[in-house]
XYZ file of C-alpha atoms in Angstrom:
520
model
C 155.139 33.280 -97.736
C 155.933 29.869 -97.410
C 156.754 27.329 -100.341
C 157.548 23.673 -100.829
C 159.426 22.184 -103.271
C 159.976 18.048 -103.418
C 163.601 16.782 -104.028
C 163.422 12.717 -104.177
C 164.099 11.598 -100.390
C 162.159 14.586 -99.119
C 159.695 18.206 -99.356
C 161.907 21.274 -98.529
C 159.466 24.046 -97.136
C 160.958 27.632 -97.741
C 159.828 30.890 -96.482
C 160.613 33.921 -98.766
C 159.566 37.856 -99.080
C 156.988 38.854 -100.968
C 159.549 41.295 -102.457
C 161.987 38.385 -103.577
C 161.021 37.734 -107.048
C 162.152 33.828 -108.534
C 165.057 36.034 -110.471
C 166.042 37.514 -107.342
C 166.499 33.517 -105.627
C 170.379 32.435 -105.484
C 171.352 29.062 -103.799
C 172.760 31.056 -101.129
C 169.349 32.814 -100.493
C 167.418 29.337 -100.703
C 169.461 27.185 -98.167
C 169.369 29.676 -95.509
C 165.547 30.248 -96.036
C 164.565 26.754 -95.500
C 162.316 26.178 -92.534
C 161.943 22.916 -92.124
C 162.479 19.780 -93.904
C 160.276 16.588 -94.370
C 162.327 13.015 -94.653
C 160.425 10.445 -97.141
C 161.222 6.946 -96.258
C 163.855 5.831 -98.655
C 161.322 2.769 -99.525
C 158.914 4.647 -99.963
C 160.858 6.467 -102.355
C 160.187 4.945 -105.741
C 156.102 4.520 -105.596
C 155.922 8.224 -104.658
C 157.851 8.772 -107.678
C 155.488 6.451 -109.425
C 152.392 8.305 -107.991
C 153.484 11.445 -108.444
C 154.312 10.474 -112.450
C 150.418 9.128 -113.084
C 147.453 11.582 -110.510
C 149.874 14.044 -109.909
C 147.635 17.112 -108.150
C 145.700 14.119 -105.958
C 149.225 13.231 -104.391
C 150.222 16.601 -104.394
C 147.094 17.184 -101.972
C 148.097 14.133 -100.294
C 151.486 14.851 -99.253
C 150.901 19.034 -98.751
C 148.817 17.723 -96.067
C 150.499 15.257 -94.059
C 153.020 17.675 -94.015
C 150.528 20.378 -92.868
C 150.486 18.151 -90.075
C 153.270 16.989 -89.151
C 154.365 20.288 -89.286
C 151.154 21.261 -86.949
C 152.147 18.470 -84.610
C 155.375 19.713 -84.640
C 154.479 22.869 -83.319
C 152.427 21.892 -80.754
C 155.303 19.643 -79.040
C 157.684 22.919 -79.500
C 154.667 24.492 -76.761
C 155.109 21.963 -74.704
C 158.499 21.003 -74.553
C 160.027 24.926 -75.020
C 163.480 24.143 -74.138
C 164.234 20.357 -75.969
C 163.037 20.669 -79.613
C 164.404 23.619 -81.577
C 162.096 25.945 -82.758
C 160.125 26.584 -85.783
C 159.694 30.108 -87.741
C 156.528 28.761 -89.364
C 153.050 29.785 -88.122
C 150.400 28.612 -87.959
C 148.098 30.616 -90.097
C 150.567 30.194 -92.647
C 150.581 26.477 -93.284
C 147.578 26.743 -95.140
C 149.225 29.660 -97.530
C 151.732 26.630 -98.859
C 152.248 27.059 -102.541
C 153.304 23.821 -103.622
C 155.191 23.349 -107.048
C 156.399 19.669 -107.525
C 155.675 19.058 -111.136
C 156.389 22.657 -112.119
C 159.717 23.914 -112.834
C 161.107 27.508 -111.295
C 164.141 28.637 -110.924
C 163.877 27.787 -107.259
C 163.065 24.563 -107.904
C 166.196 24.637 -110.152
C 168.339 26.406 -107.622
C 167.750 23.425 -104.822
C 168.015 20.738 -107.043
C 171.616 21.871 -108.418
C 172.424 21.672 -104.276
C 170.397 18.163 -103.086
C 173.521 16.060 -102.874
C 174.151 19.117 -100.490
C 171.503 19.622 -99.155
C 171.096 15.429 -97.911
C 174.130 15.597 -96.681
C 173.330 18.025 -94.106
C 170.028 17.097 -93.052
C 171.425 13.214 -92.749
C 170.025 11.039 -95.777
C 173.713 10.804 -97.341
C 177.247 9.405 -95.921
C 179.895 10.271 -98.858
C 178.978 10.950 -102.974
C 180.295 7.960 -103.998
C 179.450 5.347 -101.887
C 175.483 6.095 -100.222
C 174.561 9.093 -102.662
C 175.001 7.720 -105.696
C 174.028 4.189 -104.689
C 170.516 5.285 -103.626
C 170.119 7.499 -106.450
C 170.680 4.253 -109.034
C 168.359 2.200 -106.789
C 165.446 4.697 -106.820
C 165.535 5.345 -109.631
C 165.714 1.807 -110.873
C 162.804 0.715 -109.095
C 160.786 3.672 -110.200
C 161.360 2.144 -113.732
C 160.281 -1.135 -113.049
C 156.918 0.184 -111.639
C 156.398 2.710 -115.109
C 157.316 -1.035 -117.195
C 155.037 -3.300 -115.253
C 151.884 -0.573 -115.236
C 152.685 -0.459 -119.678
C 152.898 -3.924 -119.800
C 149.872 -4.217 -117.446
C 147.610 -2.125 -119.836
C 144.032 -4.019 -121.294
C 144.774 -2.530 -124.474
C 148.338 -3.696 -124.713
C 145.922 -6.955 -124.249
C 143.757 -5.114 -126.652
C 146.724 -4.652 -129.524
C 147.849 -8.543 -129.386
C 144.339 -10.022 -129.806
C 143.835 -8.152 -132.971
C 147.159 -9.675 -134.319
C 147.100 -12.689 -132.486
C 143.113 -13.143 -135.436
C 145.522 -11.709 -138.359
C 147.688 -14.350 -137.991
C 145.169 -16.672 -137.321
C 143.274 -16.150 -140.120
C 146.747 -16.049 -142.804
C 147.499 -19.438 -140.672
C 143.512 -20.849 -141.329
C 143.018 -19.383 -145.271
C 146.345 -21.210 -146.021
C 145.812 -24.647 -144.361
C 142.114 -24.550 -146.018
C 142.966 -23.260 -149.162
C 145.696 -26.849 -148.819
C 143.368 -29.523 -147.706
C 140.328 -28.379 -150.703
C 143.226 -29.645 -153.265
C 144.102 -32.969 -150.995
C 140.526 -33.556 -150.555
C 139.662 -33.059 -154.575
C 141.997 -36.062 -155.503
C 139.414 -38.034 -153.976
C 135.719 -35.881 -153.971
C 136.974 -32.955 -156.183
C 132.542 -31.847 -156.896
C 132.246 -30.484 -153.541
C 135.018 -28.223 -153.916
C 132.316 -26.497 -156.006
C 129.263 -26.818 -153.821
C 130.799 -25.930 -150.199
C 131.877 -22.473 -151.095
C 132.448 -21.606 -147.323
C 135.901 -22.600 -145.777
C 134.707 -23.226 -141.992
C 131.853 -25.464 -143.016
C 134.218 -27.115 -146.363
C 136.771 -28.548 -142.637
C 133.625 -29.248 -141.019
C 132.581 -31.631 -143.453
C 135.629 -33.234 -144.229
C 136.433 -34.126 -140.687
C 133.103 -35.269 -139.792
C 131.959 -37.852 -142.984
C 135.159 -38.181 -144.483
C 133.913 -41.157 -146.580
C 132.161 -40.070 -149.550
C 129.321 -43.114 -148.814
C 128.908 -41.436 -145.452
C 127.424 -38.325 -147.449
C 124.184 -38.798 -147.245
C 120.380 -36.725 -147.406
C 119.299 -37.633 -144.364
C 122.634 -37.083 -142.618
C 123.107 -33.668 -144.264
C 120.145 -31.897 -143.530
C 120.844 -31.933 -140.469
C 122.862 -29.656 -140.846
C 122.514 -27.442 -143.549
C 119.725 -26.813 -146.251
C 117.718 -29.726 -147.914
C 118.496 -28.213 -151.418
C 122.198 -28.593 -150.217
C 121.822 -31.671 -148.967
C 120.952 -33.246 -152.072
C 122.568 -31.864 -154.151
C 126.276 -33.088 -151.967
C 124.787 -36.472 -151.567
C 123.693 -36.960 -155.493
C 127.457 -35.519 -156.277
C 129.137 -38.273 -153.410
C 126.777 -41.133 -155.181
C 128.439 -40.335 -158.611
C 132.541 -38.852 -157.913
C 134.785 -39.180 -160.187
C 137.701 -38.453 -158.118
C 139.973 -41.427 -157.143
C 139.934 -44.022 -154.908
C 142.381 -43.868 -151.754
C 143.089 -45.861 -149.304
C 141.245 -45.796 -145.299
C 144.775 -44.758 -144.442
C 145.263 -41.982 -146.404
C 141.774 -40.880 -145.934
C 142.790 -40.596 -142.114
C 145.755 -38.630 -142.484
C 143.188 -35.999 -144.034
C 140.655 -36.198 -141.524
C 143.287 -35.322 -139.001
C 144.603 -32.213 -140.572
C 140.738 -31.148 -141.712
C 139.850 -31.855 -137.338
C 142.753 -29.149 -136.630
C 141.920 -26.886 -138.417
C 138.496 -27.343 -136.978
C 139.641 -26.764 -133.562
C 141.477 -23.835 -134.787
C 138.590 -21.858 -136.308
C 136.774 -22.560 -132.692
C 140.029 -21.031 -130.990
C 139.789 -17.831 -133.519
C 135.729 -17.832 -131.854
C 136.722 -17.418 -128.127
C 139.549 -14.532 -129.171
C 136.606 -13.095 -130.926
C 134.809 -13.251 -128.194
C 137.493 -12.320 -125.755
C 138.641 -9.172 -127.930
C 134.684 -8.011 -127.882
C 134.341 -8.397 -124.144
C 137.979 -6.712 -123.120
C 136.488 -3.953 -125.881
C 133.605 -2.830 -123.445
C 135.949 -3.213 -119.871
C 138.401 -0.731 -121.459
C 136.580 1.875 -124.314
C 132.860 0.899 -123.935
C 132.445 4.614 -125.732
C 134.189 3.206 -129.092
C 132.978 0.080 -128.688
C 128.969 1.756 -128.424
C 130.747 4.109 -131.566
C 132.579 1.736 -133.724
C 132.165 -1.213 -132.923
C 134.360 -3.483 -131.629
C 136.517 -5.151 -134.624
C 136.516 -1.658 -135.921
C 137.387 -0.858 -132.409
C 140.151 -2.518 -131.510
C 142.324 -2.214 -134.965
C 142.840 1.972 -134.127
C 143.788 1.075 -130.860
C 146.191 -1.590 -132.908
C 146.961 0.292 -135.750
C 147.598 3.361 -133.173
C 149.788 1.820 -130.514
C 147.399 2.218 -127.862
C 144.731 4.143 -125.951
C 146.986 7.192 -125.112
C 148.367 7.518 -128.770
C 144.704 6.955 -130.417
C 143.024 10.005 -127.669
C 145.518 12.824 -129.077
C 144.515 12.230 -132.867
C 142.112 14.385 -134.307
C 139.150 13.010 -136.555
C 140.944 13.332 -139.394
C 143.882 11.500 -138.653
C 141.333 8.563 -138.098
C 139.014 9.276 -141.008
C 142.721 7.882 -143.123
C 143.891 5.636 -140.148
C 144.769 1.884 -142.283
C 145.215 4.142 -145.523
C 148.532 5.057 -145.780
C 149.127 4.368 -149.150
C 146.668 5.984 -150.841
C 147.620 9.549 -148.737
C 151.066 9.218 -149.335
C 150.038 8.735 -153.055
C 148.348 11.974 -153.049
C 150.674 13.792 -150.871
C 153.445 12.689 -153.263
C 151.766 12.346 -156.968
C 148.530 14.147 -156.987
C 146.796 10.906 -156.482
C 143.293 11.582 -155.721
C 143.201 11.492 -151.671
C 141.405 8.733 -149.826
C 137.673 9.144 -147.988
C 138.465 6.983 -145.251
C 140.661 3.588 -143.511
C 140.059 1.215 -141.601
C 136.371 2.302 -140.687
C 135.472 1.977 -144.016
C 133.775 -1.717 -141.963
C 131.513 1.168 -140.369
C 127.754 0.391 -142.041
C 126.752 3.789 -142.576
C 130.193 4.210 -144.705
C 129.138 0.590 -146.022
C 126.021 1.971 -147.397
C 126.392 5.476 -148.302
C 126.864 6.310 -151.494
C 129.127 7.605 -153.650
C 129.008 11.037 -153.396
C 128.150 11.145 -149.304
C 131.118 8.773 -148.004
C 133.470 10.887 -148.008
C 131.602 13.867 -145.352
C 130.132 10.899 -143.320
C 133.354 9.117 -142.730
C 134.854 12.728 -141.990
C 131.426 12.733 -138.914
C 131.547 9.562 -137.779
C 135.472 9.846 -137.159
C 134.750 13.053 -134.912
C 132.702 11.048 -132.793
C 135.255 8.342 -132.263
C 138.002 11.447 -131.535
C 135.229 12.142 -128.594
C 134.945 9.005 -127.442
C 137.705 7.171 -127.278
C 138.631 10.378 -125.220
C 135.577 9.780 -123.290
C 137.158 6.069 -122.352
C 140.385 7.812 -121.651
C 139.144 9.945 -118.678
C 136.333 7.371 -117.450
C 133.020 8.881 -118.665
C 131.018 7.400 -120.619
C 128.379 9.494 -123.451
C 128.501 6.601 -125.824
C 124.258 7.153 -126.324
C 124.714 10.869 -126.428
C 127.237 10.093 -129.521
C 125.351 8.131 -131.291
C 121.925 9.916 -131.582
C 123.696 12.662 -133.136
C 125.929 10.008 -135.484
C 122.037 9.258 -136.807
C 120.867 12.438 -136.570
C 124.263 13.668 -139.117
C 123.949 10.490 -141.256
C 119.904 11.588 -142.166
C 120.540 15.582 -142.598
C 124.110 14.468 -145.533
C 121.295 12.164 -146.832
C 119.251 14.640 -147.605
C 121.162 17.398 -148.257
C 122.993 15.395 -150.702
C 120.440 13.097 -152.100
C 122.074 13.686 -155.789
C 125.965 13.495 -156.609
C 127.460 17.159 -157.413
C 128.354 17.913 -161.153
C 131.943 17.214 -161.681
C 133.776 21.142 -162.595
C 135.991 20.201 -165.867
C 139.240 19.871 -164.362
C 142.631 22.461 -165.583
C 144.818 20.178 -167.102
C 146.994 20.955 -169.680
C 147.037 21.086 -172.589
C 149.061 18.191 -174.715
C 150.865 18.392 -178.195
C 148.993 17.274 -181.221
C 150.468 14.222 -182.496
C 152.131 15.506 -185.871
C 150.806 14.417 -189.565
C 146.774 15.062 -188.352
C 144.590 17.731 -187.119
C 144.531 18.456 -183.782
C 141.707 18.277 -181.342
C 140.200 21.832 -179.412
C 142.169 21.549 -176.808
C 144.941 20.057 -177.688
C 148.302 22.856 -177.565
C 148.076 23.484 -180.364
C 147.115 27.319 -181.957
C 144.145 28.341 -183.004
C 142.639 30.280 -185.512
C 139.359 32.424 -184.532
C 137.897 31.089 -187.408
C 138.262 27.403 -185.614
C 140.757 26.313 -188.023
C 144.263 24.958 -186.902
C 147.239 27.325 -187.505
C 149.519 25.618 -189.769
C 150.977 28.898 -191.305
C 154.329 27.673 -190.721
C 154.255 24.348 -192.731
C 151.647 25.474 -195.609
C 155.360 28.164 -196.270
C 157.394 25.310 -196.279
C 155.353 23.143 -198.605
C 154.726 26.694 -200.867
C 158.494 27.401 -201.134
C 159.321 24.032 -201.977
C 157.353 23.591 -204.891
C 158.481 27.205 -205.732
C 161.883 26.300 -207.042
C 160.797 23.030 -208.338
C 161.608 20.179 -205.478
C 159.330 17.892 -203.454
C 158.661 19.322 -199.976
C 159.897 15.334 -198.694
C 163.500 14.761 -198.478
C 165.030 12.501 -201.263
C 166.438 10.076 -199.104
C 167.833 7.491 -201.995
C 170.107 9.958 -203.834
C 173.949 9.593 -204.099
C 176.238 12.259 -202.208
C 178.326 12.493 -205.345
C 175.220 12.617 -207.996
C 171.324 13.313 -207.454
C 168.945 11.369 -209.915
C 167.796 14.850 -211.147
C 171.110 15.536 -212.727
C 172.699 18.008 -210.274
C 175.142 18.288 -207.894
C 174.597 19.422 -204.633
C 178.041 19.974 -204.019
C 178.746 21.637 -207.508
C 180.995 24.953 -207.607
C 180.855 27.841 -209.252
C 182.840 27.875 -212.018
C 184.707 31.539 -210.973
C 184.930 30.838 -206.851
C 185.098 27.430 -206.356
C 182.612 28.227 -203.544
C 180.044 26.676 -203.100
C 176.775 27.211 -200.336
C 174.047 25.591 -199.152
C 171.899 26.459 -202.097
C 174.791 25.016 -204.665
C 175.160 29.076 -205.788
C 177.876 30.834 -204.866
C 178.465 33.750 -203.444
C 180.559 36.044 -205.610
C 179.001 34.650 -209.149
C 176.339 36.750 -210.284
C 173.047 34.977 -211.173
C 172.137 33.348 -214.731
C 169.844 35.348 -216.564
C 168.537 31.671 -217.868
C 167.881 30.344 -214.711
C 165.306 33.261 -214.500
C 163.475 32.936 -217.814
C 163.219 29.153 -216.395
C 161.737 30.107 -213.823
C 157.144 29.730 -212.903
C 155.489 31.838 -212.800
C 153.084 32.219 -209.490
C 150.329 31.443 -211.936
C 151.846 29.333 -214.493
C 152.587 25.933 -214.535
C 156.188 23.986 -214.885
C 157.538 22.626 -218.129
C 159.018 19.296 -217.027
C 161.270 17.119 -219.584
C 161.797 13.406 -218.406
C 164.972 11.809 -219.655
C 165.310 8.589 -219.070
C 168.955 7.182 -217.850
C 169.141 3.777 -217.836
C 166.109 2.319 -216.123
C 165.307 5.753 -214.101
C 163.802 9.206 -214.855
C 164.358 12.150 -212.985
C 163.014 15.431 -213.665
C 164.585 18.419 -214.219
C 163.171 21.595 -214.620
C 163.484 23.586 -218.041
């Protein structure tokens, strides 16, 4: 059984018995079982490593065929010159059964790479360890890294990402300068600020006309509707703006010219972006549009990263703040991110917008995967999206009935009757269970005191003549209610207490300008 093992500087062909497994293979056995060695050219080693990284299957098949052709040619020479060439212990029938496992990690591959320097020294690839082996390996890896970086920089999706970022920065700049131009030119022609709302149209008018006398109805009809032209020309004649010199107005017009040129450059960038998206991602451009597709690639970091994302992640790209608020603070989950700009999602009703967003996001995920593999299936995906959106609108013509959310009951406000579900205990007849409060009021009425605290009383003497800290004459130990623990109940006080059905007799005693109630 023949097996080919790839190392940076060549290919080793090993012949091993079928009874020997990968676990029983050792370094000594592998080195003894080497039957052929194919050496790469040192200049081609970085490119071979790079091609194996890009398309391993195709490059392995190419290396395998080259190896077979070289061994076959060597066997033919061996047959012609038996004495001069050392024979190879390989049968021609076994060449087609060579297992080329360059990309897989196996025990024999690791064992071969662990003695890579010793084998290279034996087969004449290296002369010594430090000056030759380490220097060559470092040179090969540096060249390979440069090729990978060059490929990453030449990727078309990276250019798309930079174009999207340039458009965003350009929009911010245009908005800033356009607002500055409006404030500046409004000193001369303030009425135009309310008549012309679009920024690019405002900039173009200032750049082309300048003075108010140039805003005539005849000239304006060529660039705008007739009604707007008439309104603007009348406002220019009756303007209350300040009069400025020609030098000042020329500075304003120069700023308008620069802003107008930036608007033209933005149009060029937008056209370039659409062309690039059709070349790089035709399926995604057909499904999502060039603007949405480019922004998805930009936010994901490239087509490679976007192609591995599921449809649920593509659906909420651009709504990260709302997503984390949902995960942390239990807010409502976002239904869509930047794909909201899709016409199907914008025209959908509120209760079907989430379902349509999920359907379109799933098709976008399939489209970007097809773009990576080079297949064009945009027409089929478009038909599926149209059918799915129509089915959703038919299935959900009306908004669903909202279910009552089970929220924790809040405590009622003190002093006010509680509402149903406010957190207070309810009686069977529907009234609040305020028995404890009623008991406290009843107890306070029995002993003749108000339920409210007398906060204005003095600590030494109460208004009613009683002393909270009074002491029993016998024991002298006061309690909280003013009674002594070891004192006997007073019969007079018992008789003074009113019964349940009797009214308490109250005598008013005038003390200065105040009065107090005393139980009699």
